[in-house]
Coordinates of C-alpha atoms and ligand atoms in Angstrom, one line a residue:
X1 CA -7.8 -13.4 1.9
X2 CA -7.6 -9.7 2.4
X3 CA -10.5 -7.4 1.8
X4 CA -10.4 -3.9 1.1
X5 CA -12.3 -0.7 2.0
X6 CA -15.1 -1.0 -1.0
X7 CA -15.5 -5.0 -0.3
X8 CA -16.3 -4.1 3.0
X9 CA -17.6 -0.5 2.4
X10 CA -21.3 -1.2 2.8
X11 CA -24.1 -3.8 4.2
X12 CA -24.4 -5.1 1.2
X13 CA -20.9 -5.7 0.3
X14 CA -19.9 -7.2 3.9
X15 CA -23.2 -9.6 3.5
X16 CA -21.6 -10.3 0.1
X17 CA -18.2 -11.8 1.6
X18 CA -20.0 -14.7 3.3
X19 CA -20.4 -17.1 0.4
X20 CA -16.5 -15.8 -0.4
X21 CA -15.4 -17.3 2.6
X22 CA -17.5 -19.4 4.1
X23 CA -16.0 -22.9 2.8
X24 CA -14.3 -25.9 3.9
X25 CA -10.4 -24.5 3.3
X26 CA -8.9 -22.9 6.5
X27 CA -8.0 -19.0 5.8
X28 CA -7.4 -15.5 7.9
X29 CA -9.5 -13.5 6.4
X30 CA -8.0 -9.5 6.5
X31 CA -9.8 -6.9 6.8
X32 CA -9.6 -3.2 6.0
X33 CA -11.6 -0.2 7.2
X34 CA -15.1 0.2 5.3
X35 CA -14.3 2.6 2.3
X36 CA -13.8 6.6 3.6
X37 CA -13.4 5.5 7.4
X38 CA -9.1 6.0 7.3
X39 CA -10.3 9.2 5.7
X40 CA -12.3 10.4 8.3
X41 CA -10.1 9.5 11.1
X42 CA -7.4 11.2 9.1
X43 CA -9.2 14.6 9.1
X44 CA -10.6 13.7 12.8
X45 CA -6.6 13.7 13.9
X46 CA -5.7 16.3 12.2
X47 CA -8.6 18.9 13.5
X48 CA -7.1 17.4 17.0
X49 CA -3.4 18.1 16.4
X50 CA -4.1 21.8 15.1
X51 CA -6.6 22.0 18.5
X52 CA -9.9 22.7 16.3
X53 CA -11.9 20.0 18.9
X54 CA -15.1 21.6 17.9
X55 CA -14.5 20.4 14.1
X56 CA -13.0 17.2 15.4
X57 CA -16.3 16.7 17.4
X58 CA -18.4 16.9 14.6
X59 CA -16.9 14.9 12.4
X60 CA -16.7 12.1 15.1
X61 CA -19.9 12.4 15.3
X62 CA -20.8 12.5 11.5
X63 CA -18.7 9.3 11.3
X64 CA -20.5 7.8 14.5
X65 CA -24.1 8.1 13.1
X66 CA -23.1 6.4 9.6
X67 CA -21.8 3.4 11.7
X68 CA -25.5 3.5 12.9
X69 CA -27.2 3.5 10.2
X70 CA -24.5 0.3 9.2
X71 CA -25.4 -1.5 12.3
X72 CA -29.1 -1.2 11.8
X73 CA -29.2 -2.4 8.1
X74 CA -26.1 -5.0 8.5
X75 CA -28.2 -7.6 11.6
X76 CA -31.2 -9.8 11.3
X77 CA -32.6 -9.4 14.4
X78 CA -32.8 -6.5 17.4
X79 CA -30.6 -8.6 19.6
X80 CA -27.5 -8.3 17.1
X81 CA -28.3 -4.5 16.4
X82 CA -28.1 -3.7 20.1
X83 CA -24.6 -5.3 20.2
X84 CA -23.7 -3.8 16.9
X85 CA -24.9 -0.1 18.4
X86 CA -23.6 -0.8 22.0
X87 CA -19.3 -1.8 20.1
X88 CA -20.2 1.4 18.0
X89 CA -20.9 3.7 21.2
X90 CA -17.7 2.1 22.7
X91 CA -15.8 2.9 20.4
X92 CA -16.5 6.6 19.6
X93 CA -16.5 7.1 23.3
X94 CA -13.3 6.1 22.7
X95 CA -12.4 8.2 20.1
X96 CA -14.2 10.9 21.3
X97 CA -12.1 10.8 24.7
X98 CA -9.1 12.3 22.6
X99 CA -10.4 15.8 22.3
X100 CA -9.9 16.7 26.1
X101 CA -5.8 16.1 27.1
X102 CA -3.0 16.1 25.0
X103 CA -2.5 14.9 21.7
X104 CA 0.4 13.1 20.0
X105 CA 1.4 11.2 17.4
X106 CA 0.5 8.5 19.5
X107 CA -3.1 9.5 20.2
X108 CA -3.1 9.8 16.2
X109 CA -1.9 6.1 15.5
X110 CA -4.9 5.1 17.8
X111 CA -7.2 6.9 16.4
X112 CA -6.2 6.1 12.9
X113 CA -6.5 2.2 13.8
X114 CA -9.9 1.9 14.8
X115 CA -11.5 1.8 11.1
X116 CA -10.2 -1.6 10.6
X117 CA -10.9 -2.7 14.9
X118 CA -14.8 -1.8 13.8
X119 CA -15.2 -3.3 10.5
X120 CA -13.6 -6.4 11.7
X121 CA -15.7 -6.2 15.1
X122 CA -18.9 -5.8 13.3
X123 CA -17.7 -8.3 10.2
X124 CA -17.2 -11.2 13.4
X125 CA -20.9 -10.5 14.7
X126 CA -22.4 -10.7 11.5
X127 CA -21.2 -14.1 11.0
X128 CA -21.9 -14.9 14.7
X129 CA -25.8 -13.8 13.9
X130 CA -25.9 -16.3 11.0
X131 CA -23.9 -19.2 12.8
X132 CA -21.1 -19.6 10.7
X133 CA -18.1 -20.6 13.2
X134 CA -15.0 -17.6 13.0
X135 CA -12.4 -16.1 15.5
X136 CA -11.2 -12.6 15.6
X137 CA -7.6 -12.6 16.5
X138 CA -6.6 -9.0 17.3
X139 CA -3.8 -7.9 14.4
X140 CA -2.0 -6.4 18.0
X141 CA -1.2 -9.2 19.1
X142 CA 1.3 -10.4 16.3
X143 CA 1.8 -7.5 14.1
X144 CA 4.9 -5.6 14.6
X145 CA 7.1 -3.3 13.4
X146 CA 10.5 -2.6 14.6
X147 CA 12.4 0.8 15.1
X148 CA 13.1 1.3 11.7
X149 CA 9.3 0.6 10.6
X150 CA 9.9 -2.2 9.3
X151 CA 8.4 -5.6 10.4
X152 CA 9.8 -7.7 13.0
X153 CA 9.1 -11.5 10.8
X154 CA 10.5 -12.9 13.7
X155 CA 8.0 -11.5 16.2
X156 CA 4.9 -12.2 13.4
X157 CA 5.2 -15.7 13.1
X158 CA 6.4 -16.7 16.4
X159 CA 2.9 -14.8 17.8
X160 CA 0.8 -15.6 14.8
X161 CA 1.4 -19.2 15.3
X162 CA 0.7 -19.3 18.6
X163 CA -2.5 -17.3 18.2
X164 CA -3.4 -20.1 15.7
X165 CA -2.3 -23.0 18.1
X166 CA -4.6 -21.9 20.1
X167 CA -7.7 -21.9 17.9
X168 CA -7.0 -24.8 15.6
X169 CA -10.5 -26.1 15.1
X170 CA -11.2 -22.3 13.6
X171 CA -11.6 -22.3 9.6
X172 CA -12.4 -19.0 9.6
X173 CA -10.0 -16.4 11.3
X174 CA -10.6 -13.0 11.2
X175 CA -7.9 -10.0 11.8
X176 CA -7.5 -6.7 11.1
X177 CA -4.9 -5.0 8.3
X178 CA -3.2 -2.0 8.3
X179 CA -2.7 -1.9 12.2
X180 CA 0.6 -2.9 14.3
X181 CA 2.6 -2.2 17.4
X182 CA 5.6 -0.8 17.0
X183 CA 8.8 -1.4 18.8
X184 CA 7.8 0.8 22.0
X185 CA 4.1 -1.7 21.9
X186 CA 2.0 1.1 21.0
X187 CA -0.8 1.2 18.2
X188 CA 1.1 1.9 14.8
X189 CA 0.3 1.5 11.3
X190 CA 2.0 -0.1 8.2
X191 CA 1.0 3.2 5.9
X192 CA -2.3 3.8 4.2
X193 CA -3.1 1.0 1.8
X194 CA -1.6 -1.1 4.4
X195 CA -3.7 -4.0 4.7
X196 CA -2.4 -5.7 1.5
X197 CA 1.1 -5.6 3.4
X198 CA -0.6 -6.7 6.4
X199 CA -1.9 -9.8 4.5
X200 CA 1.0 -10.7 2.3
X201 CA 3.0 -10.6 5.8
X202 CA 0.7 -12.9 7.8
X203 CA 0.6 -15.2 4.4
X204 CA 4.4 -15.6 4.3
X205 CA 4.5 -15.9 8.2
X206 CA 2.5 -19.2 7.9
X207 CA 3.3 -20.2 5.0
X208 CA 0.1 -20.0 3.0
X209 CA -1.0 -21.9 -0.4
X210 CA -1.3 -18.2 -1.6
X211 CA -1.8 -14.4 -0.7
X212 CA -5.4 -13.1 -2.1
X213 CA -6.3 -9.8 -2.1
X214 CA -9.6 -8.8 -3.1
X215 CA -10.5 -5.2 -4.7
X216 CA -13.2 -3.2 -6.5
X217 CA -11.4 -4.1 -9.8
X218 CA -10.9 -7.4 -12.3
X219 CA -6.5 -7.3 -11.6
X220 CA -3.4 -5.8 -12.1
X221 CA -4.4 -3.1 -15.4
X222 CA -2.0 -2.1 -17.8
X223 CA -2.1 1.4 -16.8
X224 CA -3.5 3.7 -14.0
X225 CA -7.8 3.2 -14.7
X226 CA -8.0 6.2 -12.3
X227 CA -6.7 8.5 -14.9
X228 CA -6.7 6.6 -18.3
X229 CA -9.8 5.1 -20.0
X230 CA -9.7 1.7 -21.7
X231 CA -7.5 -0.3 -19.2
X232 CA -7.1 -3.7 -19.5
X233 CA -6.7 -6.2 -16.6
X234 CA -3.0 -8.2 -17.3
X235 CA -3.9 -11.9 -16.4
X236 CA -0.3 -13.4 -15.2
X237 CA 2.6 -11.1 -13.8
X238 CA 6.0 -11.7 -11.9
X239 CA 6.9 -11.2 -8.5
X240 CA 9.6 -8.5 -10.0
X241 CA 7.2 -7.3 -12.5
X242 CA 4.1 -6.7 -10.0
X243 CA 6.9 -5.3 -7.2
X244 CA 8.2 -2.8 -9.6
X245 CA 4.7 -1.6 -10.1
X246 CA 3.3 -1.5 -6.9
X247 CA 6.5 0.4 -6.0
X248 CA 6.1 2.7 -8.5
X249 CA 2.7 3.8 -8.0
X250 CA -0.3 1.1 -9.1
X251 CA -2.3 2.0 -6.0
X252 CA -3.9 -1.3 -6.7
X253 CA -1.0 -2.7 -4.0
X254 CA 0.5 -1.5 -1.0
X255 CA 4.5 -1.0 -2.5
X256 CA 5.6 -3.5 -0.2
X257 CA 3.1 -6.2 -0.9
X258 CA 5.1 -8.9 -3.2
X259 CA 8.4 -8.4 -1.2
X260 CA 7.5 -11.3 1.9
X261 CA 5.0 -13.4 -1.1
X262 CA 8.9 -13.4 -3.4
X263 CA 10.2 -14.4 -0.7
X264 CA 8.6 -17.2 0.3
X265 CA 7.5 -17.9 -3.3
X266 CA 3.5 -17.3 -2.4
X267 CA 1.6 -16.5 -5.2
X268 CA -0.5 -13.2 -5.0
X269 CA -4.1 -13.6 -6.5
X270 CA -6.1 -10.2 -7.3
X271 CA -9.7 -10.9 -7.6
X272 CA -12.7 -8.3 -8.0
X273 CA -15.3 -8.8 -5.3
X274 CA -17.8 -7.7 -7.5
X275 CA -16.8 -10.1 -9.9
X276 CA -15.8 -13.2 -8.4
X277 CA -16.0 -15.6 -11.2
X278 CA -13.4 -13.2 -12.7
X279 CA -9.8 -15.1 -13.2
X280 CA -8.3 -11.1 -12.0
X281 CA -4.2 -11.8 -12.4
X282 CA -1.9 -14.1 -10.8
X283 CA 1.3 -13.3 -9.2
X284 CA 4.0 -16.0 -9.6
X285 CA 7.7 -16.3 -9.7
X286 CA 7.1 -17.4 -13.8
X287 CA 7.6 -14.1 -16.2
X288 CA 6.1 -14.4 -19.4
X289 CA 8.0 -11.5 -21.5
X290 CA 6.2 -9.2 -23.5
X291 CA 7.1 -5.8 -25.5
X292 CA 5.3 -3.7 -22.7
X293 CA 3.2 -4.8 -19.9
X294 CA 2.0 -2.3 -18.4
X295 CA 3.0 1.1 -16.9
X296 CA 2.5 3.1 -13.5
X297 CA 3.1 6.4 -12.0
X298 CA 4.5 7.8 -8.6
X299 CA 4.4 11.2 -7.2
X300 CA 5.7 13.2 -4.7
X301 CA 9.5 12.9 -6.0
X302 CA 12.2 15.3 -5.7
X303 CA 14.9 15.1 -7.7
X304 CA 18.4 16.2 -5.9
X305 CA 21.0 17.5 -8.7
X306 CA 24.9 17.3 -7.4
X307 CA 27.3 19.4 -9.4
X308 CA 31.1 19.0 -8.0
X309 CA 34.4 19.1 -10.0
X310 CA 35.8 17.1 -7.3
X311 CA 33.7 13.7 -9.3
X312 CA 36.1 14.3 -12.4
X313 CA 38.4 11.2 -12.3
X314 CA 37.3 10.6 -8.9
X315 CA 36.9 7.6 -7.0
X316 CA 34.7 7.4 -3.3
X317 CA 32.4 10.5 -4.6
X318 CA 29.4 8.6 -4.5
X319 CA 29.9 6.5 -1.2
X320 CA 29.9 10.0 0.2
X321 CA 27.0 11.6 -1.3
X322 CA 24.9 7.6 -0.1
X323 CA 26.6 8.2 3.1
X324 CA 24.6 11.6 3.5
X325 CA 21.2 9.5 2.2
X326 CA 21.9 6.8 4.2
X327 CA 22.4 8.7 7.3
X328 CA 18.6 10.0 7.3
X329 CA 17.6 6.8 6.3
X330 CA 16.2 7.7 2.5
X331 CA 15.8 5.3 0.2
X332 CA 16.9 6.7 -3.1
X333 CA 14.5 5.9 -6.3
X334 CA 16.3 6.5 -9.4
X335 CA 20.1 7.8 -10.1
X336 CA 21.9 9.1 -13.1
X337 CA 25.6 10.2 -13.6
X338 CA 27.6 11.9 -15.7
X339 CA 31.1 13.3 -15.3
X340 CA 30.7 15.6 -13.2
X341 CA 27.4 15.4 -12.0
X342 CA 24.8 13.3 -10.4
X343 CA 20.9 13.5 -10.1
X344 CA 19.4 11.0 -8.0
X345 CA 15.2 11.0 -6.8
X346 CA 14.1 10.7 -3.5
X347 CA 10.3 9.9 -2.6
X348 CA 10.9 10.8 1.2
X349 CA 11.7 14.8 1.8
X350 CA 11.4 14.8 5.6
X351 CA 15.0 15.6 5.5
X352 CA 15.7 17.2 2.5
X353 CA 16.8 19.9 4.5
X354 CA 19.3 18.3 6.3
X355 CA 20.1 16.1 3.4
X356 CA 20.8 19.8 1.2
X357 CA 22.9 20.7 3.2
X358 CA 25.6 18.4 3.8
X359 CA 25.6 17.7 0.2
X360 CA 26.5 21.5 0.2
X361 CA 29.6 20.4 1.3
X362 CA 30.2 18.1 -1.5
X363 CA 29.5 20.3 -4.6
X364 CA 26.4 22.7 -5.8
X365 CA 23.1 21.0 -5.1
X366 CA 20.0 22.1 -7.5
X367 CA 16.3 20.2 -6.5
X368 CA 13.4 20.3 -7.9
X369 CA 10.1 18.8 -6.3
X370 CA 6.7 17.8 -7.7
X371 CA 8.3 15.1 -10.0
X372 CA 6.6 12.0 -11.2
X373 CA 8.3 8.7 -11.9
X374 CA 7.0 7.0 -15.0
X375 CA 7.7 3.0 -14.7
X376 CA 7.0 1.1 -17.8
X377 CA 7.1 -2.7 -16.9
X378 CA 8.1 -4.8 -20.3
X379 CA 11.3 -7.1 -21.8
X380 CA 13.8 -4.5 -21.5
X381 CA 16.6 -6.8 -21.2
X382 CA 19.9 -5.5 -22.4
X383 CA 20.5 -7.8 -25.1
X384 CA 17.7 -6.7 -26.7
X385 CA 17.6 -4.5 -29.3
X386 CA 14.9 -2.1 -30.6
X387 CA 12.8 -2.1 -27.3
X388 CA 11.8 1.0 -26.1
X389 CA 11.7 3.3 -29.7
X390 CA 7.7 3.5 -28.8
X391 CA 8.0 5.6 -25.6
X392 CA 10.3 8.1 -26.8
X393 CA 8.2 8.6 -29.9
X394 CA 5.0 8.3 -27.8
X395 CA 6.1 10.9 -25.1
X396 CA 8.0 13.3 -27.6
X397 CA 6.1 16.6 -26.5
X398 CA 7.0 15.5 -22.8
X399 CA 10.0 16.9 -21.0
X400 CA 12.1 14.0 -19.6
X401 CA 14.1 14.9 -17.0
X402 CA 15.5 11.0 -16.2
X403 CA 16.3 7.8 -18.0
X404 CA 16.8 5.1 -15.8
X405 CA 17.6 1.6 -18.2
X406 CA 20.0 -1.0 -17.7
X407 CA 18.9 -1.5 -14.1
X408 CA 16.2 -4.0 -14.3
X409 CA 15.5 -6.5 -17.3
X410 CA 12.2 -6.2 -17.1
X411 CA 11.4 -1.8 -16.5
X412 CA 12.5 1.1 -17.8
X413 CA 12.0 4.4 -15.5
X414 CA 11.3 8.0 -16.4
X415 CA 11.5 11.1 -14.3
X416 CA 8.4 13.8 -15.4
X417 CA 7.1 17.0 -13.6
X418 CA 4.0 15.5 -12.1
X419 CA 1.9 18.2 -14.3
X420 CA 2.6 16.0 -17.0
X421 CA 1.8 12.8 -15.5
X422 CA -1.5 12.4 -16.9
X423 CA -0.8 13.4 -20.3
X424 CA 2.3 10.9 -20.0
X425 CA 0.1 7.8 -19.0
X426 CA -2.6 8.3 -22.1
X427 CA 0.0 8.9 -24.3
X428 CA 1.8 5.5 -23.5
X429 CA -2.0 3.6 -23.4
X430 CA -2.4 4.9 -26.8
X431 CA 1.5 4.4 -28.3
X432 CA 2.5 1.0 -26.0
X433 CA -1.2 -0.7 -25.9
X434 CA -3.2 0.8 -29.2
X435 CA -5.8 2.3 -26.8
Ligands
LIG1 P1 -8.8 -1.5 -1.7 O1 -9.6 -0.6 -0.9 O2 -9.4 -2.8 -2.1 O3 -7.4 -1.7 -1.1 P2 -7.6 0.4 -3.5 O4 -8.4 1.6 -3.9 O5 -6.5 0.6 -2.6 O6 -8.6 -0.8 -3.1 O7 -7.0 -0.2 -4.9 C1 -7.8 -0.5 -6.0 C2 -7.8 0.7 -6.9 O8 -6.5 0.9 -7.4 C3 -8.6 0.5 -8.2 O9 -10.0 0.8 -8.0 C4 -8.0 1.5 -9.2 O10 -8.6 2.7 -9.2 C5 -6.6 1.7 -8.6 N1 -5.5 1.4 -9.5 C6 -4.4 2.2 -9.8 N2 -3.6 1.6 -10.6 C7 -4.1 0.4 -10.9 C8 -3.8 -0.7 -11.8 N3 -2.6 -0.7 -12.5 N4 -4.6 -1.8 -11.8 C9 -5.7 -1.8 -11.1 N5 -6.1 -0.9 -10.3 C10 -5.4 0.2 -10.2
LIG2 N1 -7.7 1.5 5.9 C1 -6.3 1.8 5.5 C2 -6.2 2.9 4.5 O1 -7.2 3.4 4.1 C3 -5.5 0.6 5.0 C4 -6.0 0.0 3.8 O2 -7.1 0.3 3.3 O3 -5.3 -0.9 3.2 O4 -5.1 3.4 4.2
LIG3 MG1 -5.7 -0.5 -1.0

């Protein structure tokens, strides 16, 4: 059961998670940081790295005294308020310390990790203070990531279960999200939103009845209810479905979340913590096809354009241009051909640079950046016919600069300038779902 920032973004809410969890079925309960923290400790690192301590300072200090004000509403009685104070003094000592000496990456990782070590810390007393048994297992010790980033199963379950061996008459286990080592042992993270990976991970590593994750919303919705009105929460999606959304923007889910849950065939429950009784949608391996399901939105794409005669008639011209991608290690989205040209998207431009130029070498290289890719998740399987007439109609006043169909039965991709993206997604609501 993993709980995100607004489930455990207040007093209130945290008190709220007790009659969630406090039953006879044995569960790690995953924890993120209480809403706005990662925030905070983003802008706290970077007033370090760019040596503005006096800035850094205050914000710490800002943050500090609203993890105060949570200690002295969250406990019952003075005893549990003077441990709550005394972990929160601790720990922005802590944080605190990195404004004198040098600061790195690794400094940053720390500092960015200690949202989830308090709200778990502080979660764990409140349950001590009402006597419900629990152990906080420290995510350190079994999360892991290798050089690459990604995780190291191996490592997870072979610690996790140990962990667990070693506190079997626990129901209740508590650990943090979001926070690993990496390969070198130091404090790393799985990327913000993290904590959903971090819980389908330690669900797959033990094998779990299912993967929960608990939000401030009833589900999966048809389409992005940060920028469209009238959403409506889907009830029963696909491992492929859900994955293909996730990956392609519904913030809703880390875009790694299903992968380890497909893999071991764990289903994936969303559920609303302000609305338990709420059914929220189920993740299965079962598809239930439908004209359109639902659609999603990711920025920060560039699109790469390759121009070479040397594709005409050519065989081995695209092993070299993945060789280049595959060289800096990034993962390319979306890819179209034709005969002499190629445009493929890339969501990673730390090496764009170096990625430009040795496709230099291959032909004329055009990019363009601020790109959005529009996913619409629905029965687009190629013997079909007459699917997708809706979206073209229903975006005809927006540019498309790439189809991608054919690839998956069950998504058709679009390449926008992100300007439009918003535009793009009401459109669709209006023309796919009649809202
Ligand atoms: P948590 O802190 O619980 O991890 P997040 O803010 O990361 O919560 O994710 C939940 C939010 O995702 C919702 O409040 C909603 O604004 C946003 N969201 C974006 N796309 C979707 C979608 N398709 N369905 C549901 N929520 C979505
Ligand atoms: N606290 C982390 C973040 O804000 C991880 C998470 O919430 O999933 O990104
Ligand atoms: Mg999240």
């Amino acid at each position: 059961m993993k709980f995100g920032g607004t489930s455990v973004g207040s007093p209130e809410r945290m008190r709220a998670l007790i009659p969630l969890i406090d039953d006879e079925e044995r569960k790690i309960v995953v924890l993120s940081a209480m809403s706005g923290t990662t925030n905070s400790l983003v802008e706290i690192a970077g007033n370090l790295y760019s040596g503005n301590i006096d800035t850094a300072f205050g914000k710490i200090e800002e943050l500090k005294a609203k993890y105060h004000n949570v200690v002295n509403d969250l406990y019952t009685f003075d005893g549990t308020r003077q441990i709550g104070n005394d972990i929160i003094n601790s720990h922005f000592s802590y944080i605190s310390g990195f404004t004198q000496g040098i600061f790195t990456k690794v400094q940053e990782k720390a500092i960015l990790g200690q949202g989830e070590i308090l709200s778990t810390t502080l979660f764990h007393l409140l349950l001590q203070e009402r006597n419900i048994r629990s152990v906080l297992i420290p995510a350190l010790s079994f999360m892991r990531i290798d050089k690459y980033g990604e995780p190291d199963i191996f490592y997870i379950e072979e610690n996790l279960q140990r962990e667990l061996a070693s506190h079997k008459d626990e129901n209740i286990i508590i650990t943090q999200g979001y926070i690993c080592r990496n390969a070198y042992g130091e404090t790393d993270n799985l990327k913000r939103g993290g904590s959903d990976y971090s819980a389908s991970l330690i669900g797959a590593a033990i094998n779990s009845s299912e993967i929960q994750i608990w939000t401030d919303i009833n589900g999966f919705h048809n389409n992005d209810p940060r920028y469209v009105d009238n959403t409506h929460p889907i009830r029963n999606l696909s491992f492929d479905e859900a994955a293909e959304l996730a990956y392609f923007g519904a913030k809703i889910l880390h875009p790694s979340t299903i992968n380890p849950a497909r893999e071991r065939n764990i289903p994936v429950r969303l559920k609303n913590t302000m609305d338990p009784e709420d059914p929220g949608t189920l993740i299965t391996g079962e598809c239930v096809l439908m004209d359109y399901k639902a659609v999603a939105a990711k920025d920060g794409i560039s699109v790469i354009r390759i121009r070479s005669d040397r594709m005409l008639m050519a065989y081995g011209f695209l092993r070299k241009v993945f060789e280049i991608f595959e060289a800096y290690r990034t993962p390319i989205d979306m890819i179209t051909t034709s005969e002499i040209s190629v445009s493929l998207t890339i969501d990673n431009s730390e090496y764009l640079p170096q990625i430009v130029k040795d496709l230099k070498e291959l032909g004329s290289v055009d990019i363009e950046e601020q790109q959005s890719i529009l996913c619409i998740v629905g029965d687009f399987r190629t013997e079909r016919t007459g699917s997708a007439p809706e979206i073209f109609e229903a975006l005809n006043t927006i540019p498309l600069k790439m189809i991608s169909y054919g690839g998956s039965p069950h998504s058709l991709s679009l390449l926008i300038d992100t300007k439009d993206k918003i535009s793009a997604l009401k459109l669709l609501n209006k023309h796919l779902f009649n809202q």
